[in-house]
Amino acid sequence: EGATAPLEALKQLASLRRVVVVLSQADRAPGASTAGLAEAVATASGLAPRLTSVVTSVAPGSGAAQGVEALEAVLAERVRDAVGDGGDGPVLTRARHRAHLEDCVAALRRFAHAAGGAGAQPVAGEDPLPAGAEAGAMSADMAGEELRMAVAALARVTGTVDVEGVLDDVFASFCVGK
């Protein structure tokens, strides 16, 4: 069991999209090259397309610094993929914040379309504009509702709470009339 236990643990990771495996003490692997060792782990685990192996060792002359640099590079890439590089705007660390901001942008686009503004078409992945909606055709109260929805979505990110929202949360758990 001792030799197969690590491979069984790797197979449990099959549901993950991408896996990073750090093979430490590579200098102790009997007669195996570091590239061969990484390839063997990828093949045996069944995760080859989604698995990145990084080989490290602290033995003198083993190139430990190179292994650590490779690990740093892989981890930096994973972080950039997960949260962005920050170059295009603020970094969002919570999926719910991103969802609320997307809701805000979608509501603002619908409002801009209702007001007859240019560039109000939705982008890929956003809620489409109402079918057959013409620019400026939405009533003023409906356009105002789009603005209210945008403000509410933004308030959920900033932590601003209004009385109506608190009451909605409180009464959502009550069963009235039974």
mmCIF file of C-alpha atoms in Angstrom:
data_model
loop_
_atom_site.group_PDB
_atom_site.id
_atom_site.type_symbol
_atom_site.label_atom_id
_atom_site.label_comp_id
_atom_site.label_asym_id
_atom_site.label_seq_id
_atom_site.Cartn_x
_atom_site.Cartn_y
_atom_site.Cartn_z
ATOM 1 C CA GLU A 1 0.000 0.000 0.000
ATOM 2 C CA GLY A 2 2.864 2.386 0.742
ATOM 3 C CA ALA A 3 3.946 2.726 -2.898
ATOM 4 C CA THR A 4 0.457 3.124 -4.357
ATOM 5 C CA ALA A 5 -1.002 5.442 -1.698
ATOM 6 C CA PRO A 6 0.303 8.649 -3.334
ATOM 7 C CA LEU A 7 -1.126 7.606 -6.723
ATOM 8 C CA GLU A 8 -4.504 6.847 -5.147
ATOM 9 C CA ALA A 9 -4.452 10.306 -3.562
ATOM 10 C CA LEU A 10 -3.734 11.841 -6.979
ATOM 11 C CA LYS A 11 -6.661 9.970 -8.542
ATOM 12 C CA GLN A 12 -8.957 11.575 -5.955
ATOM 13 C CA LEU A 13 -8.036 14.920 -7.530
ATOM 14 C CA ALA A 14 -9.688 13.915 -10.821
ATOM 15 C CA SER A 15 -12.571 16.351 -10.307
ATOM 16 C CA LEU A 16 -10.211 19.342 -10.284
ATOM 17 C CA ARG A 17 -9.599 21.282 -13.479
ATOM 18 C CA ARG A 18 -5.857 21.648 -12.983
ATOM 19 C CA VAL A 19 -3.458 20.081 -10.519
ATOM 20 C CA VAL A 20 0.079 21.047 -9.513
ATOM 21 C CA VAL A 21 2.162 18.241 -8.038
ATOM 22 C CA VAL A 22 5.447 19.067 -6.332
ATOM 23 C CA LEU A 23 7.893 16.171 -6.450
ATOM 24 C CA SER A 24 10.327 16.906 -3.662
ATOM 25 C CA GLN A 25 13.531 15.049 -2.838
ATOM 26 C CA ALA A 26 13.902 14.116 -6.493
ATOM 27 C CA ASP A 27 17.550 13.299 -5.865
ATOM 28 C CA ARG A 28 16.408 10.248 -3.868
ATOM 29 C CA ALA A 29 14.477 8.651 -6.721
ATOM 30 C CA PRO A 30 16.403 5.480 -7.600
ATOM 31 C CA GLY A 31 17.723 5.669 -11.154
ATOM 32 C CA ALA A 32 14.987 7.957 -12.463
ATOM 33 C CA SER A 33 15.488 11.208 -14.297
ATOM 34 C CA THR A 34 13.432 14.133 -13.047
ATOM 35 C CA ALA A 35 11.634 14.391 -16.389
ATOM 36 C CA GLY A 36 10.899 10.666 -16.317
ATOM 37 C CA LEU A 37 9.623 10.913 -12.766
ATOM 38 C CA ALA A 38 7.221 13.750 -13.608
ATOM 39 C CA GLU A 39 5.988 11.902 -16.705
ATOM 40 C CA ALA A 40 5.449 8.697 -14.726
ATOM 41 C CA VAL A 41 3.328 10.526 -12.140
ATOM 42 C CA ALA A 42 1.236 12.205 -14.847
ATOM 43 C CA THR A 43 0.635 8.917 -16.664
ATOM 44 C CA ALA A 44 -0.051 6.802 -13.577
ATOM 45 C CA SER A 45 -2.492 9.319 -12.091
ATOM 46 C CA GLY A 46 -4.564 9.652 -15.259
ATOM 47 C CA LEU A 47 -4.386 13.443 -14.934
ATOM 48 C CA ALA A 48 -1.791 13.994 -17.671
ATOM 49 C CA PRO A 49 -3.566 16.798 -19.587
ATOM 50 C CA ARG A 50 -4.395 18.754 -16.411
ATOM 51 C CA LEU A 51 -1.336 17.979 -14.314
ATOM 52 C CA THR A 52 1.712 20.177 -13.931
ATOM 53 C CA SER A 53 4.632 18.572 -12.140
ATOM 54 C CA VAL A 54 7.405 20.559 -10.524
ATOM 55 C CA VAL A 55 10.519 18.693 -9.401
ATOM 56 C CA THR A 56 12.473 20.065 -6.447
ATOM 57 C CA SER A 57 15.404 18.914 -4.375
ATOM 58 C CA VAL A 58 17.574 20.507 -1.730
ATOM 59 C CA ALA A 59 20.564 18.214 -2.186
ATOM 60 C CA PRO A 60 23.833 20.002 -3.045
ATOM 61 C CA GLY A 61 24.274 20.308 -6.804
ATOM 62 C CA SER A 62 20.710 19.219 -7.556
ATOM 63 C CA GLY A 63 19.553 22.567 -8.901
ATOM 64 C CA ALA A 64 17.214 23.279 -5.975
ATOM 65 C CA ALA A 65 16.997 26.953 -6.878
ATOM 66 C CA GLN A 66 15.796 26.038 -10.356
ATOM 67 C CA GLY A 67 13.064 23.808 -8.896
ATOM 68 C CA VAL A 68 11.909 26.537 -6.526
ATOM 69 C CA GLU A 69 11.870 29.103 -9.350
ATOM 70 C CA ALA A 70 9.801 26.714 -11.471
ATOM 71 C CA LEU A 71 7.346 26.255 -8.594
ATOM 72 C CA GLU A 72 7.080 30.030 -8.106
ATOM 73 C CA ALA A 73 6.404 30.487 -11.833
ATOM 74 C CA VAL A 74 3.668 27.822 -11.877
ATOM 75 C CA LEU A 75 1.965 29.246 -8.782
ATOM 76 C CA ALA A 76 2.163 32.813 -10.131
ATOM 77 C CA GLU A 77 0.534 31.647 -13.371
ATOM 78 C CA ARG A 78 -2.282 29.908 -11.468
ATOM 79 C CA VAL A 79 -2.940 33.028 -9.373
ATOM 80 C CA ARG A 80 -3.001 35.253 -12.486
ATOM 81 C CA ASP A 81 -5.440 32.839 -14.145
ATOM 82 C CA ALA A 82 -7.680 32.823 -11.076
ATOM 83 C CA VAL A 83 -7.819 36.532 -10.226
ATOM 84 C CA GLY A 84 -6.321 38.332 -13.202
ATOM 85 C CA ASP A 85 -3.115 40.294 -13.370
ATOM 86 C CA GLY A 86 -4.611 43.545 -12.086
ATOM 87 C CA GLY A 87 -3.622 45.404 -15.250
ATOM 88 C CA ASP A 88 -7.157 45.812 -16.550
ATOM 89 C CA GLY A 89 -8.800 47.017 -13.361
ATOM 90 C CA PRO A 90 -9.382 46.049 -9.779
ATOM 91 C CA VAL A 91 -8.679 42.502 -8.680
ATOM 92 C CA LEU A 92 -11.782 40.687 -7.515
ATOM 93 C CA THR A 93 -11.049 37.990 -4.975
ATOM 94 C CA ARG A 94 -14.624 36.850 -4.438
ATOM 95 C CA ALA A 95 -16.791 35.208 -7.082
ATOM 96 C CA ARG A 96 -19.888 36.811 -5.588
ATOM 97 C CA HIS A 97 -18.357 40.297 -5.991
ATOM 98 C CA ARG A 98 -17.734 39.561 -9.661
ATOM 99 C CA ALA A 99 -21.312 38.328 -10.094
ATOM 100 C CA HIS A 100 -22.731 41.457 -8.425
ATOM 101 C CA LEU A 101 -20.576 43.746 -10.583
ATOM 102 C CA GLU A 102 -21.660 41.864 -13.711
ATOM 103 C CA ASP A 103 -25.290 42.370 -12.629
ATOM 104 C CA CYS A 104 -24.579 46.084 -12.129
ATOM 105 C CA VAL A 105 -23.017 46.452 -15.591
ATOM 106 C CA ALA A 106 -25.885 44.538 -17.223
ATOM 107 C CA ALA A 107 -28.476 46.803 -15.546
ATOM 108 C CA LEU A 108 -26.556 49.929 -16.593
ATOM 109 C CA ARG A 109 -26.413 48.683 -20.186
ATOM 110 C CA ARG A 110 -30.166 48.069 -20.164
ATOM 111 C CA PHE A 111 -30.701 51.572 -18.742
ATOM 112 C CA ALA A 112 -28.432 53.106 -21.406
ATOM 113 C CA HIS A 113 -30.343 51.236 -24.100
ATOM 114 C CA ALA A 114 -33.647 52.443 -22.627
ATOM 115 C CA ALA A 115 -32.350 56.004 -22.709
ATOM 116 C CA GLY A 116 -31.309 55.596 -26.338
ATOM 117 C CA GLY A 117 -27.600 55.718 -25.553
ATOM 118 C CA ALA A 118 -24.927 54.442 -27.888
ATOM 119 C CA GLY A 119 -22.886 51.388 -27.001
ATOM 120 C CA ALA A 120 -25.643 49.912 -24.920
ATOM 121 C CA GLN A 121 -25.558 46.487 -26.519
ATOM 122 C CA PRO A 122 -24.847 43.616 -24.119
ATOM 123 C CA VAL A 123 -21.526 41.842 -24.308
ATOM 124 C CA ALA A 124 -21.094 38.078 -24.446
ATOM 125 C CA GLY A 125 -22.322 36.370 -21.293
ATOM 126 C CA GLU A 126 -24.529 39.243 -20.109
ATOM 127 C CA ASP A 127 -28.289 39.305 -19.899
ATOM 128 C CA PRO A 128 -29.652 40.176 -23.331
ATOM 129 C CA LEU A 129 -31.710 43.274 -23.848
ATOM 130 C CA PRO A 130 -35.442 42.588 -23.969
ATOM 131 C CA ALA A 131 -36.549 41.012 -27.245
ATOM 132 C CA GLY A 132 -37.534 43.665 -29.770
ATOM 133 C CA ALA A 133 -36.419 46.463 -27.483
ATOM 134 C CA GLU A 134 -35.727 49.677 -29.329
ATOM 135 C CA ALA A 135 -33.461 52.365 -27.964
ATOM 136 C CA GLY A 136 -35.499 54.849 -25.935
ATOM 137 C CA ALA A 137 -38.646 52.682 -26.000
ATOM 138 C CA MET A 138 -38.633 51.755 -22.293
ATOM 139 C CA SER A 139 -40.854 53.767 -19.951
ATOM 140 C CA ALA A 140 -39.177 56.159 -17.521
ATOM 141 C CA ASP A 141 -40.221 54.122 -14.484
ATOM 142 C CA MET A 142 -38.801 50.921 -15.991
ATOM 143 C CA ALA A 143 -35.577 52.715 -16.880
ATOM 144 C CA GLY A 144 -35.439 53.956 -13.288
ATOM 145 C CA GLU A 145 -35.880 50.381 -12.097
ATOM 146 C CA GLU A 146 -32.795 49.390 -14.107
ATOM 147 C CA LEU A 147 -30.839 52.112 -12.294
ATOM 148 C CA ARG A 148 -32.164 50.903 -8.938
ATOM 149 C CA MET A 149 -31.052 47.357 -9.797
ATOM 150 C CA ALA A 150 -27.572 48.617 -10.728
ATOM 151 C CA VAL A 151 -27.260 50.520 -7.441
ATOM 152 C CA ALA A 152 -28.488 47.502 -5.450
ATOM 153 C CA ALA A 153 -25.948 45.205 -7.128
ATOM 154 C CA LEU A 154 -23.140 47.657 -6.396
ATOM 155 C CA ALA A 155 -24.330 48.050 -2.790
ATOM 156 C CA ARG A 156 -23.963 44.299 -2.292
ATOM 157 C CA VAL A 157 -20.254 44.655 -3.156
ATOM 158 C CA THR A 158 -19.565 47.771 -1.091
ATOM 159 C CA GLY A 159 -21.496 46.559 1.939
ATOM 160 C CA THR A 160 -24.058 49.349 1.845
ATOM 161 C CA VAL A 161 -27.307 48.026 3.250
ATOM 162 C CA ASP A 162 -30.740 49.556 2.905
ATOM 163 C CA VAL A 163 -33.725 48.954 5.160
ATOM 164 C CA GLU A 164 -35.725 47.339 2.378
ATOM 165 C CA GLY A 165 -32.982 44.765 1.791
ATOM 166 C CA VAL A 166 -32.783 43.879 5.480
ATOM 167 C CA LEU A 167 -36.565 43.488 5.685
ATOM 168 C CA ASP A 168 -36.554 41.286 2.578
ATOM 169 C CA ASP A 169 -33.945 39.023 4.203
ATOM 170 C CA VAL A 170 -35.819 38.867 7.525
ATOM 171 C CA PHE A 171 -39.247 38.144 6.062
ATOM 172 C CA ALA A 172 -37.943 35.682 3.473
ATOM 173 C CA SER A 173 -37.601 33.096 6.248
ATOM 174 C CA PHE A 174 -41.069 33.639 7.729
ATOM 175 C CA CYS A 175 -44.077 31.644 6.687
ATOM 176 C CA VAL A 176 -47.084 33.967 6.794
ATOM 177 C CA GLY A 177 -50.667 32.692 6.757
ATOM 178 C CA LYS A 178 -50.205 29.069 7.730
#
